[in-house]
XYZ file of C-alpha atoms in Angstrom:
252
model
C -155.569 63.879 56.995
C -156.721 65.390 53.832
C -160.355 64.921 52.407
C -159.379 63.257 49.248
C -156.811 60.646 51.641
C -159.921 59.793 54.033
C -162.213 59.010 50.662
C -159.908 56.813 49.576
C -159.484 54.892 53.051
C -163.101 54.214 52.956
C -163.782 53.678 49.485
C -165.352 50.088 48.614
C -166.554 48.104 46.139
C -168.342 44.884 45.410
C -166.477 41.582 44.038
C -167.882 38.152 43.418
C -166.154 34.936 44.832
C -166.988 32.028 44.879
C -167.927 32.123 48.410
C -170.331 35.162 47.572
C -170.724 39.108 47.137
C -168.129 41.042 49.602
C -168.163 44.660 50.078
C -164.596 45.544 50.345
C -161.983 47.808 50.619
C -161.040 49.794 46.979
C -157.311 49.307 48.424
C -156.399 46.190 50.181
C -154.043 48.224 52.525
C -157.303 50.016 53.772
C -158.879 46.885 55.055
C -160.102 46.514 58.265
C -157.646 45.533 60.748
C -160.036 42.672 62.023
C -160.608 40.860 58.844
C -160.213 37.573 57.604
C -158.773 35.763 54.603
C -161.223 33.867 52.314
C -160.076 30.141 52.868
C -158.831 28.172 50.044
C -161.332 25.537 49.681
C -160.681 21.547 50.072
C -160.632 19.927 46.698
C -163.492 18.373 45.919
C -161.479 15.080 44.872
C -159.821 15.418 48.396
C -163.122 14.477 50.744
C -164.835 11.786 49.591
C -166.933 12.028 52.669
C -168.007 14.758 55.167
C -165.423 16.188 57.073
C -167.794 16.147 60.367
C -170.157 12.814 60.221
C -168.054 11.412 57.676
C -171.178 10.082 55.425
C -169.698 9.353 51.563
C -170.893 11.888 49.232
C -172.983 10.373 46.708
C -175.397 11.479 43.761
C -177.986 12.175 46.485
C -175.764 13.779 49.304
C -173.799 16.909 48.146
C -170.978 18.266 49.493
C -170.998 22.009 50.836
C -167.694 24.240 51.845
C -167.930 26.088 54.844
C -167.374 29.631 53.824
C -165.233 30.525 57.051
C -163.035 27.122 57.320
C -162.998 26.165 53.670
C -163.636 22.046 54.835
C -166.258 19.563 53.272
C -169.498 18.515 54.868
C -172.823 17.467 54.115
C -175.837 19.215 53.677
C -176.799 18.240 57.522
C -173.364 19.393 58.808
C -172.935 22.734 56.969
C -176.917 23.940 56.727
C -176.585 27.191 58.666
C -176.365 30.471 56.430
C -175.084 32.933 59.207
C -173.275 36.723 58.555
C -169.776 36.124 58.125
C -168.879 40.520 58.694
C -165.280 39.426 59.046
C -164.612 38.366 55.307
C -166.916 41.655 54.355
C -170.007 39.560 52.754
C -172.998 40.905 51.736
C -175.370 38.226 52.987
C -175.784 35.710 55.354
C -173.171 32.472 53.714
C -173.029 28.681 54.343
C -171.131 27.372 57.648
C -170.566 24.448 59.604
C -172.006 24.488 63.003
C -168.323 24.802 64.540
C -168.060 27.795 62.761
C -171.367 29.220 62.933
C -171.226 29.151 66.530
C -167.912 31.620 66.699
C -169.873 33.885 63.816
C -172.911 34.019 65.877
C -170.608 35.332 69.097
C -168.607 37.567 66.800
C -171.947 39.609 65.735
C -172.487 40.486 69.237
C -169.470 42.182 68.221
C -170.354 44.267 65.542
C -173.756 45.132 66.506
C -172.909 45.978 70.059
C -169.295 46.953 71.247
C -168.197 48.049 67.557
C -170.772 50.674 67.691
C -169.452 51.714 71.062
C -165.742 51.950 70.163
C -167.443 54.415 67.146
C -168.744 56.362 69.629
C -166.145 57.257 71.741
C -165.553 57.982 75.613
C -163.024 60.118 77.375
C -160.176 59.206 79.341
C -157.563 61.073 80.859
C -154.462 60.101 78.429
C -151.035 59.414 79.572
C -148.161 59.547 76.557
C -144.820 57.251 77.043
C -142.989 58.043 80.341
C -144.467 61.214 80.699
C -146.166 62.487 83.731
C -149.039 64.796 82.202
C -152.205 63.502 81.510
C -154.192 65.000 79.223
C -158.007 64.702 78.690
C -159.140 63.354 75.576
C -161.937 61.242 73.676
C -160.805 58.165 72.508
C -163.150 56.264 69.568
C -162.276 53.877 66.647
C -162.165 55.945 63.418
C -164.938 54.540 60.674
C -162.504 52.323 58.926
C -161.659 50.725 61.829
C -158.259 51.111 61.339
C -156.987 54.236 63.684
C -157.836 54.609 67.493
C -158.627 58.715 67.051
C -157.599 60.907 70.412
C -159.205 64.217 70.270
C -158.610 66.858 73.106
C -156.181 69.888 73.467
C -153.947 67.797 70.763
C -154.817 65.270 68.031
C -153.141 62.133 67.873
C -154.031 58.668 65.790
C -152.854 54.975 66.261
C -152.688 52.419 63.946
C -154.092 49.820 64.692
C -152.153 47.389 63.089
C -149.048 48.320 65.165
C -150.682 47.788 68.182
C -148.496 44.914 69.818
C -149.912 44.703 73.768
C -153.230 45.593 75.144
C -153.389 45.599 78.711
C -156.797 45.704 81.024
C -156.276 47.884 84.361
C -158.318 46.733 86.930
C -158.582 47.459 90.844
C -161.201 46.170 93.334
C -161.145 43.851 96.380
C -160.360 39.987 95.891
C -162.816 37.968 98.360
C -160.247 38.053 101.366
C -158.712 40.999 100.893
C -159.137 44.355 101.551
C -155.900 46.170 99.429
C -157.249 47.659 96.203
C -155.165 45.582 93.319
C -154.379 46.767 89.800
C -154.229 43.575 87.411
C -153.606 43.352 83.991
C -154.512 40.880 81.382
C -151.936 39.444 78.845
C -152.955 40.129 74.933
C -156.651 38.443 74.190
C -157.201 37.061 77.167
C -159.679 38.168 79.755
C -159.174 41.180 82.708
C -158.318 39.349 85.523
C -161.282 39.898 88.093
C -163.366 36.847 88.739
C -164.207 35.808 91.418
C -164.061 38.883 92.950
C -165.540 42.637 92.566
C -162.731 44.201 90.398
C -163.545 47.252 87.793
C -161.719 48.214 84.790
C -160.341 51.706 85.375
C -158.093 51.710 82.483
C -155.895 50.103 79.704
C -152.527 50.133 79.171
C -151.388 49.667 75.032
C -148.161 49.609 73.479
C -147.420 50.361 69.901
C -145.285 51.054 67.154
C -144.430 54.382 65.477
C -143.515 54.062 61.539
C -139.831 55.338 61.760
C -139.039 55.280 65.008
C -137.276 52.537 67.387
C -139.345 50.979 69.603
C -142.441 51.025 70.898
C -144.566 53.739 72.865
C -146.941 53.175 75.539
C -150.442 54.414 76.024
C -152.254 54.470 79.102
C -156.026 55.262 78.964
C -157.482 56.220 82.391
C -161.072 56.767 82.899
C -162.131 59.478 84.977
C -164.077 59.803 88.604
C -167.507 61.963 87.923
C -171.289 61.289 88.468
C -172.567 62.358 84.817
C -172.275 59.155 83.070
C -169.435 59.293 81.478
C -167.456 56.865 83.519
C -170.469 54.211 82.653
C -169.339 54.930 78.913
C -165.750 54.502 79.705
C -165.582 51.577 80.929
C -168.110 50.153 77.970
C -165.363 51.211 76.195
C -162.839 49.667 77.497
C -164.727 45.957 77.431
C -165.291 46.707 73.813
C -161.893 47.564 72.951
C -160.893 44.267 75.439
C -163.063 42.126 72.573
C -161.455 43.986 69.544
C -158.428 43.019 70.877
C -158.935 39.591 70.862
C -160.307 39.894 67.678
C -157.402 41.672 66.141
C -154.667 39.180 67.229
C -156.631 36.226 65.999
C -156.742 38.087 62.365
C -152.435 38.405 63.149
C -152.302 34.651 63.356
C -154.611 33.447 60.762
């Protein structure tokens, strides 16, 4: 990838919307796959009352729009100002109680898991039906659009083209002695509740532009005692959270 193309991918601009200042990609096509579009505000004339507590708006009771859902509320029901990074707001913005709770939970992804994904981890990587694995460092690109894999070869997978993500775990559920491998559907939790299952890897299916069908990418955490296994497990957990946000963005 040329430095000029990389610069285009990462360039941003400051824009002002009715909801506040936003730092957005210079080119919309290079936006984060985890991003959300600003909602259309419910027109003032269509909301004479708070959409949460049903208080009637008047000269003393002003109406406010939640920046995340676009609905109309009184000050009491929409008083929190919370960071909303998925919409690229520079400053915390006004949100209703329900949306503020969701945004608080998402902040953990940006404050913790995203840093883990950007740092990367080492895996045994298998492409398609190949029986040969390659040791590669897997990390998320700085603009969050690509999964970068570096080893003897170099690959990149566009996150927007990932169709399914499956967590692979193994362990000993209560009352059983055999080792099992569990998978999770896109966006769901790994099937490890109630047992001592641990994450061992991840299977992704993605589309390649110009090619038919999908390609499988399998990441397997190696067994070692120097800390890279722990780093790989943390990376898998962070990627699982990222997959949930990815599917939410597509369903918007």
